[in-house]
Amino acid sequence: MNPNKTFLTSTLAAVVALGLSANAQAAEKKADGEKCYGVVKAGKNDCKTLSNACAGHAMEDGQKDAFLVVPKGTCERIVGGSLEAPQGGK
């Protein structure tokens, strides 16, 4: 096998493995956590909001309809954190 092709194949395999590992860690975090609304930094939310359809698209810091998954029992200890999603809009 060509050395360049071998390098490319092993690099691609490593990237795929890292992606799978990150997905497994995210799933574990969500299983052991709770949604905490209103504590995100712009662009750092974990899932869709009332105003957009993708993770990582919060428009502003502290956006009330965006959440992060945090360890259980943590959200209510964070200033501005809420276990309840806002009704309606932001």
C-alpha positions as a Python dict, from the first residue, in 0.01 Angstrom:
ca = {
    (1, 'M'): (0, 0, 0),
    (2, 'N'): (119, 352, -77),
    (3, 'P'): (259, 527, 237),
    (4, 'N'): (50, 838, 167),
    (5, 'K'): (-265, 629, 133),
    (6, 'T'): (-182, 444, 457),
    (7, 'F'): (-134, 775, 640),
    (8, 'L'): (-459, 915, 501),
    (9, 'T'): (-652, 600, 593),
    (10, 'S'): (-519, 591, 949),
    (11, 'T'): (-584, 965, 994),
    (12, 'L'): (-941, 924, 873),
    (13, 'A'): (-992, 630, 1108),
    (14, 'A'): (-864, 838, 1401),
    (15, 'V'): (-1101, 1125, 1317),
    (16, 'V'): (-1398, 887, 1298),
    (17, 'A'): (-1300, 727, 1631),
    (18, 'L'): (-1275, 1069, 1798),
    (19, 'G'): (-1618, 1162, 1665),
    (20, 'L'): (-1773, 842, 1798),
    (21, 'S'): (-1607, 898, 2135),
    (22, 'A'): (-1740, 1254, 2154),
    (23, 'N'): (-2093, 1132, 2071),
    (24, 'A'): (-2073, 866, 2342),
    (25, 'Q'): (-1955, 1123, 2598),
    (26, 'A'): (-2236, 1362, 2500),
    (27, 'A'): (-2496, 1085, 2536),
    (28, 'E'): (-2357, 990, 2878),
    (29, 'K'): (-2362, 1354, 2991),
    (30, 'K'): (-2724, 1395, 2880),
    (31, 'A'): (-2831, 1073, 3053),
    (32, 'D'): (-2685, 1188, 3386),
    (33, 'G'): (-2779, 1555, 3355),
    (34, 'E'): (-3063, 1802, 3337),
    (35, 'K'): (-3151, 2078, 3093),
    (36, 'C'): (-3059, 2419, 3232),
    (37, 'Y'): (-3218, 2710, 3048),
    (38, 'G'): (-3086, 3065, 3037),
    (39, 'V'): (-2719, 3002, 3116),
    (40, 'V'): (-2566, 2958, 2769),
    (41, 'K'): (-2297, 3163, 2602),
    (42, 'A'): (-2379, 3279, 2250),
    (43, 'G'): (-2326, 2992, 2007),
    (44, 'K'): (-2273, 2729, 2280),
    (45, 'N'): (-2620, 2581, 2343),
    (46, 'D'): (-2669, 2202, 2343),
    (47, 'C'): (-2980, 2170, 2129),
    (48, 'K'): (-3244, 2358, 1930),
    (49, 'T'): (-3431, 2653, 2081),
    (50, 'L'): (-3764, 2821, 2016),
    (51, 'S'): (-3584, 3059, 1778),
    (52, 'N'): (-3353, 2819, 1587),
    (53, 'A'): (-3327, 2453, 1494),
    (54, 'C'): (-2967, 2358, 1577),
    (55, 'A'): (-2723, 2322, 1864),
    (56, 'G'): (-2463, 2596, 1881),
    (57, 'H'): (-2687, 2870, 1742),
    (58, 'A'): (-2786, 3066, 2053),
    (59, 'M'): (-2783, 3431, 1947),
    (60, 'E'): (-2691, 3587, 2281),
    (61, 'D'): (-2544, 3510, 2621),
    (62, 'G'): (-2812, 3400, 2868),
    (63, 'Q'): (-3073, 3332, 2598),
    (64, 'K'): (-3375, 3212, 2797),
    (65, 'D'): (-3495, 2944, 2552),
    (66, 'A'): (-3150, 2786, 2501),
    (67, 'F'): (-3013, 2521, 2735),
    (68, 'L'): (-2704, 2334, 2839),
    (69, 'V'): (-2711, 1987, 2990),
    (70, 'V'): (-2552, 2013, 3335),
    (71, 'P'): (-2507, 1758, 3616),
    (72, 'K'): (-2830, 1698, 3810),
    (73, 'G'): (-2876, 1940, 4097),
    (74, 'T'): (-2650, 2205, 3942),
    (75, 'C'): (-2889, 2422, 3741),
    (76, 'E'): (-3076, 2580, 4029),
    (77, 'R'): (-2740, 2681, 4182),
    (78, 'I'): (-2641, 2883, 3872),
    (79, 'V'): (-2749, 3248, 3857),
    (80, 'G'): (-3014, 3276, 3586),
    (81, 'G'): (-3053, 2899, 3552),
    (82, 'S'): (-3398, 2747, 3517),
    (83, 'L'): (-3517, 2389, 3482),
    (84, 'E'): (-3826, 2517, 3298),
    (85, 'A'): (-3828, 2624, 2934),
    (86, 'P'): (-3988, 2966, 2881),
    (87, 'Q'): (-4337, 2969, 2735),
    (88, 'G'): (-4368, 3138, 2396),
    (89, 'G'): (-4047, 3316, 2295),
    (90, 'K'): (-3722, 3444, 2440),
}
